[in-house]
PDB file of C-alpha atoms in Angstrom:
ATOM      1  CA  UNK A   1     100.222  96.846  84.554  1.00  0.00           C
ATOM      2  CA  UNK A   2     103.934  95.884  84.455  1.00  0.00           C
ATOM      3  CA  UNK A   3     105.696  97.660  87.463  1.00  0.00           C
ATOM      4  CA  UNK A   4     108.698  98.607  85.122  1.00  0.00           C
ATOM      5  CA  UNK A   5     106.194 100.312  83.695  1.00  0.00           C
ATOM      6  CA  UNK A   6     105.642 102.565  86.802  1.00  0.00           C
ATOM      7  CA  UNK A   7     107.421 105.954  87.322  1.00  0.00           C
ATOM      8  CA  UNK A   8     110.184 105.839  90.155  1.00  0.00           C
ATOM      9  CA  UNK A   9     108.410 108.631  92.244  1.00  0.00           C
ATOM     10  CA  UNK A  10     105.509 106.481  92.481  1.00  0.00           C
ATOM     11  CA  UNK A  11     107.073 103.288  93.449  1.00  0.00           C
ATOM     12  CA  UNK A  12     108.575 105.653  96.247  1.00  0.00           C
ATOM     13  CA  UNK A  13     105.302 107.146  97.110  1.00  0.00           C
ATOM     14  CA  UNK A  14     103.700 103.318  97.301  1.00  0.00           C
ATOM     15  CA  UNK A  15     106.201 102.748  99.701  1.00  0.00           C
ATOM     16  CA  UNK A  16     106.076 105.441 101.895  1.00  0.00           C
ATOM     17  CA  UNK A  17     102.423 104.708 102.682  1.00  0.00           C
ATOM     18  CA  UNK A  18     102.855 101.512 102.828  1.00  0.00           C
ATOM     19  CA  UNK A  19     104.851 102.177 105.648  1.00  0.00           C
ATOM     20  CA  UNK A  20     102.806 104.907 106.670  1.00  0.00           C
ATOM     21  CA  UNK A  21      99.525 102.207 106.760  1.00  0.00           C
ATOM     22  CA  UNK A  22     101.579  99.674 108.446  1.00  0.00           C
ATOM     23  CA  UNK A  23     102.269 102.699 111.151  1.00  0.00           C
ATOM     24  CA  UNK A  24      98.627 103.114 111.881  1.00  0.00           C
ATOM     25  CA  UNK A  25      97.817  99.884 112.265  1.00  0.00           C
ATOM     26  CA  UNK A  26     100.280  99.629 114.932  1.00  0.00           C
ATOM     27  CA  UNK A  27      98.682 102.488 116.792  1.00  0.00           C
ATOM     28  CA  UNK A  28      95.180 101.302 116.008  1.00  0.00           C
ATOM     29  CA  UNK A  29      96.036  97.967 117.966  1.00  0.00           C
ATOM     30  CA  UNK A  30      98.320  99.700 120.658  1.00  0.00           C
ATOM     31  CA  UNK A  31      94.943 101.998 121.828  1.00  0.00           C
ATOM     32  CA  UNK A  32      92.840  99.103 120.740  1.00  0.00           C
ATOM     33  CA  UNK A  33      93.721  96.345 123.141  1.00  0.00           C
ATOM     34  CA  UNK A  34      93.446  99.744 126.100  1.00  0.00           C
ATOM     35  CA  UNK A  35      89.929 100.332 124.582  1.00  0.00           C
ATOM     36  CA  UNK A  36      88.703  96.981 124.590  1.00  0.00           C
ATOM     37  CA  UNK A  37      89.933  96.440 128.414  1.00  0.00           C
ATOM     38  CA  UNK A  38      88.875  99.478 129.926  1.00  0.00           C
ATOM     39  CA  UNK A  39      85.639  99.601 131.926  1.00  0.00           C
ATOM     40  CA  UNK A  40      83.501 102.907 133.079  1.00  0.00           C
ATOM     41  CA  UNK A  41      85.650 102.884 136.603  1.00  0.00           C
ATOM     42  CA  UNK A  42      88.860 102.132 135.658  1.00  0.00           C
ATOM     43  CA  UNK A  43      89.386 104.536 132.763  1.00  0.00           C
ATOM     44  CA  UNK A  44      86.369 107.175 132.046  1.00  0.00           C
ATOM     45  CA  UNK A  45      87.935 109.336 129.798  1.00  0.00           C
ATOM     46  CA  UNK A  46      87.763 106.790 126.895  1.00  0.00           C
ATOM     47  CA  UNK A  47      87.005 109.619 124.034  1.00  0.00           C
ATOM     48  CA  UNK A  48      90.765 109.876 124.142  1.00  0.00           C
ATOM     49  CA  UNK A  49      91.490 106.605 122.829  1.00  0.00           C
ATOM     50  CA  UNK A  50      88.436 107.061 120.860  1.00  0.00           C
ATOM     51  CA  UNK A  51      90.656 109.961 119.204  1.00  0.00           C
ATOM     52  CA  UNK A  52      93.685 107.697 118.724  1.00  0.00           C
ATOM     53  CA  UNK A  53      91.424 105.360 116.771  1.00  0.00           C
ATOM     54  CA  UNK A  54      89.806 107.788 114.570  1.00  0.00           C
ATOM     55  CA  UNK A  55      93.403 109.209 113.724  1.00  0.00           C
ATOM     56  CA  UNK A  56      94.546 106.013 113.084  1.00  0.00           C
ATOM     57  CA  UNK A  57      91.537 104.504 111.115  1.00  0.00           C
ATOM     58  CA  UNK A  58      91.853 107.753 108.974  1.00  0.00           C
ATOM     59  CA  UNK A  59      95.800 107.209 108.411  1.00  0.00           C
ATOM     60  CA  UNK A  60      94.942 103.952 107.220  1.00  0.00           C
ATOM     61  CA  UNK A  61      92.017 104.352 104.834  1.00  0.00           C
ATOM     62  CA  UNK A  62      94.318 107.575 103.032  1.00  0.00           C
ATOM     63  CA  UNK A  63      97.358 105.575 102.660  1.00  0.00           C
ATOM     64  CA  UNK A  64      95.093 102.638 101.053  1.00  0.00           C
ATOM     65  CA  UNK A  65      93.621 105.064  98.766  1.00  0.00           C
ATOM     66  CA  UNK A  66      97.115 107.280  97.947  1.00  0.00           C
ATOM     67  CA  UNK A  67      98.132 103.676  96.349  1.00  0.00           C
ATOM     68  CA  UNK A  68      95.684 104.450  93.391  1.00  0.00           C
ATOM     69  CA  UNK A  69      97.843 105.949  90.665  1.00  0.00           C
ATOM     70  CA  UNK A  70      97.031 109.749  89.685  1.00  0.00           C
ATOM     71  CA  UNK A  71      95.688 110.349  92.996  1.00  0.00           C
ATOM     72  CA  UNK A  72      98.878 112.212  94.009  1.00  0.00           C
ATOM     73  CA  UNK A  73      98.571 114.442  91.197  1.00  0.00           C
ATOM     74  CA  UNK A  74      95.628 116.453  92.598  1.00  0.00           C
ATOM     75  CA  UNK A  75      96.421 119.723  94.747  1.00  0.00           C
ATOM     76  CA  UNK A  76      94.470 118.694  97.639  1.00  0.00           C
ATOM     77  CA  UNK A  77      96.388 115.903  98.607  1.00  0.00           C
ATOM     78  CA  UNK A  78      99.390 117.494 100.487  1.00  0.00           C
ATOM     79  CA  UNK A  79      96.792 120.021 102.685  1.00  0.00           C
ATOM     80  CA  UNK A  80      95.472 116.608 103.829  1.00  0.00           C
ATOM     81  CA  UNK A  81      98.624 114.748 105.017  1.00  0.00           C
ATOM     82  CA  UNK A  82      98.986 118.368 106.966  1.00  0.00           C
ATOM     83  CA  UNK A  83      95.890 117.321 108.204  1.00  0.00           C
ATOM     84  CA  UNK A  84      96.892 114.111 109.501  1.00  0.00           C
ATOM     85  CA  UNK A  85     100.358 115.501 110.547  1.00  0.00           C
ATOM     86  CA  UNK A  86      98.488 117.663 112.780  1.00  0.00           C
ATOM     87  CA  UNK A  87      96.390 114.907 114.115  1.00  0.00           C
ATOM     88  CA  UNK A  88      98.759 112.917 115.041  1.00  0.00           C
ATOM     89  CA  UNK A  89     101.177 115.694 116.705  1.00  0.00           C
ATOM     90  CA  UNK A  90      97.659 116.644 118.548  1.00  0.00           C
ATOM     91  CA  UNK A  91      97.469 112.739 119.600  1.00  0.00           C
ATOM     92  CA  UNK A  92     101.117 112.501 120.108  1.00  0.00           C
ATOM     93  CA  UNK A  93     100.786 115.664 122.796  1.00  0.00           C
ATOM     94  CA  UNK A  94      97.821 114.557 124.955  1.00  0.00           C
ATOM     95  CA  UNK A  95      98.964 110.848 125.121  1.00  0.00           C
ATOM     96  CA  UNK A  96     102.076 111.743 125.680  1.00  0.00           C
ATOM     97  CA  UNK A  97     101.683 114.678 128.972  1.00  0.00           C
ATOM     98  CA  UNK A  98      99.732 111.375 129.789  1.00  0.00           C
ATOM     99  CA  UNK A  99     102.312 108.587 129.880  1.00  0.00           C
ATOM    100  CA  UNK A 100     106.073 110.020 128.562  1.00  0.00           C
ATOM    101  CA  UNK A 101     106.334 111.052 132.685  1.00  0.00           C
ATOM    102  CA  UNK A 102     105.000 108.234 134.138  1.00  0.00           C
ATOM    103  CA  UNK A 103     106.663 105.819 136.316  1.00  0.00           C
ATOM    104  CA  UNK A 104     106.688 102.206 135.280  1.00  0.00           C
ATOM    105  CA  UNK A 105     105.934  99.564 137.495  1.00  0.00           C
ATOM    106  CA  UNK A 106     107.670  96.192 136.803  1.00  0.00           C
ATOM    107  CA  UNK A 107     104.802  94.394 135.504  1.00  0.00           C
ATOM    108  CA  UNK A 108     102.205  97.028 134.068  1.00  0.00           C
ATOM    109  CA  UNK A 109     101.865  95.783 130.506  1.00  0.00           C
ATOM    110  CA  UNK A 110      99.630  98.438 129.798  1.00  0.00           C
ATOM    111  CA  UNK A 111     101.379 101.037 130.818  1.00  0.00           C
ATOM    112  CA  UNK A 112     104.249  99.898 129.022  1.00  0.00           C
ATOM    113  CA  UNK A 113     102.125  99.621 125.783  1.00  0.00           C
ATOM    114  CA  UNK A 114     100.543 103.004 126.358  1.00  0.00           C
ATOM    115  CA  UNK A 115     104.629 104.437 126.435  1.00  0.00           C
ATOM    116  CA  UNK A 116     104.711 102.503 123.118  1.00  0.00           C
ATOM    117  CA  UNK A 117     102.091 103.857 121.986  1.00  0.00           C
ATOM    118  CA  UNK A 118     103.340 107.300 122.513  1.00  0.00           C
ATOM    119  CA  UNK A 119     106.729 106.960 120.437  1.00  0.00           C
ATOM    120  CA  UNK A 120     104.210 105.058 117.934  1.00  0.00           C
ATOM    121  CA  UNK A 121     102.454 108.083 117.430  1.00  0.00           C
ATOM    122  CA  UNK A 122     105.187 110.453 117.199  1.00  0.00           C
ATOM    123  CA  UNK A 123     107.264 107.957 114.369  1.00  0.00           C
ATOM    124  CA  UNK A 124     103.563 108.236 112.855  1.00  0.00           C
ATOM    125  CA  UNK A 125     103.760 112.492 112.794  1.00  0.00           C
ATOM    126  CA  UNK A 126     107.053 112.173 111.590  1.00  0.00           C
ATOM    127  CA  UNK A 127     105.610 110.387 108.903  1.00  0.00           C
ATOM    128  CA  UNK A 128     103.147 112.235 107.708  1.00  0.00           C
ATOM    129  CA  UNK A 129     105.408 115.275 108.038  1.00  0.00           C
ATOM    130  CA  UNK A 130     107.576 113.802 105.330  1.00  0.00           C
ATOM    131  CA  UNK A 131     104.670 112.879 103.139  1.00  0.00           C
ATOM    132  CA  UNK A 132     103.321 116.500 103.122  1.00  0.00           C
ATOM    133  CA  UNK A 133     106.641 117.707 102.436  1.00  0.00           C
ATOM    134  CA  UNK A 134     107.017 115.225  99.371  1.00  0.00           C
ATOM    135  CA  UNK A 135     103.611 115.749  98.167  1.00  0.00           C
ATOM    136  CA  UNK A 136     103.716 118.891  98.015  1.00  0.00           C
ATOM    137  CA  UNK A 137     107.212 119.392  96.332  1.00  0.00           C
ATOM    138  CA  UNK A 138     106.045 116.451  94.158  1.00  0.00           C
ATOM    139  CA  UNK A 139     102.744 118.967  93.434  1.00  0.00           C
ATOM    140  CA  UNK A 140     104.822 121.936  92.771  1.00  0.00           C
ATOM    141  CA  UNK A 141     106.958 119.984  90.172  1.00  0.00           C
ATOM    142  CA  UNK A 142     103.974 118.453  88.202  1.00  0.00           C
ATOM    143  CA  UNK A 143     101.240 120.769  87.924  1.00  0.00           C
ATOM    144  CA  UNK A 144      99.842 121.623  84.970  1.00  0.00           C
ATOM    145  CA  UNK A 145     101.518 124.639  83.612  1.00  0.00           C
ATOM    146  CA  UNK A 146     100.416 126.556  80.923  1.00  0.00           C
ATOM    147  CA  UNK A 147     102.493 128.868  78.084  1.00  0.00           C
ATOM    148  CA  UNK A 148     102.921 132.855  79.567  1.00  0.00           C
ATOM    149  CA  UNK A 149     102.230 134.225  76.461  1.00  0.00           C
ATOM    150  CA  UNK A 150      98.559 133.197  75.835  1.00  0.00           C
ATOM    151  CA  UNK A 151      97.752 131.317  78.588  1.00  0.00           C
ATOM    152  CA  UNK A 152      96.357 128.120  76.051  1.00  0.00           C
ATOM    153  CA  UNK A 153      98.828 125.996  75.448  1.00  0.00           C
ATOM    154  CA  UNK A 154      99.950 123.186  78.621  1.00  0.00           C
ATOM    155  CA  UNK A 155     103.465 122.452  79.123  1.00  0.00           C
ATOM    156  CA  UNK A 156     104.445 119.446  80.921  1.00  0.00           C
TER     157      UNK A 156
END
């Protein structure tokens, strides 16, 4: 498979989640390194972080698979990057009523990676929100259309 060979719209698409995987594994090491260090006493409500990873590890896994060609085609792709724009506004608002207000201490790493992780997440809804909008006005523009007259005949 030559990439000259390749239409333009999916060379753009290839690179928007390539970006877009790149994205979550940022997030998925931000909350990693938080989830690996915390202890029972020190940080209880873990299912939060839990969350982030979940969003993330999802993120990652579509934008692997979105770089199989055709897969954009189908209708059900743009309700899912919805999906995961919704996630990751959802993540973006209870990290960040957690840490945007916070004062910073001169040497708290982790707090400092946790207001990281914050902007992270919101780059990452931003994201997704452009991929929806692309997939589905790439959707829109491609679907299979058929004659108005009989109904039998596809146009492309």
């Amino acid at each position: 498979m030559n990439i000259r060979s390749l239409s333009s719209s999916y060379l753009v698409f290839s690179a928007l989640h390539i970006v877009l995987f790149t994205m979550a594994i940022v997030s998925a090491a931000l909350y990693g390194i938080d989830l690996a260090n915390r202890s029972p006493q020190n940080n209880p409500k873990g299912s939060r972080w839990i969350f982030a990873e979940v969003v993330a590890g999802l993120s990652a896994i579509t934008s692997v698979l979105y770089l199989i060609p055709d897969i954009l085609r189908s209708m059900c792709v743009w309700i899912w990057d919805l999906v995961l724009f919704i996630l990751w506004i959802s993540l973006f608002g209870v990290f960040g009523k957690m840490f945007i207000h916070e004062p910073v201490a001169d040497h708290n790493s982790s707090l400092h990676r946790m207001k990281a992780a914050v902007w992270v997440d919101l780059a990452n809804a931003i994201l997704w929100l452009v991929a929806t909008l692309a997939t589905a006005t790439y959707w829109w523009g491609h679907k299979e259309r058929r004659s108005r007259f009989t109904g039998r005949a596809s146009l492309y």
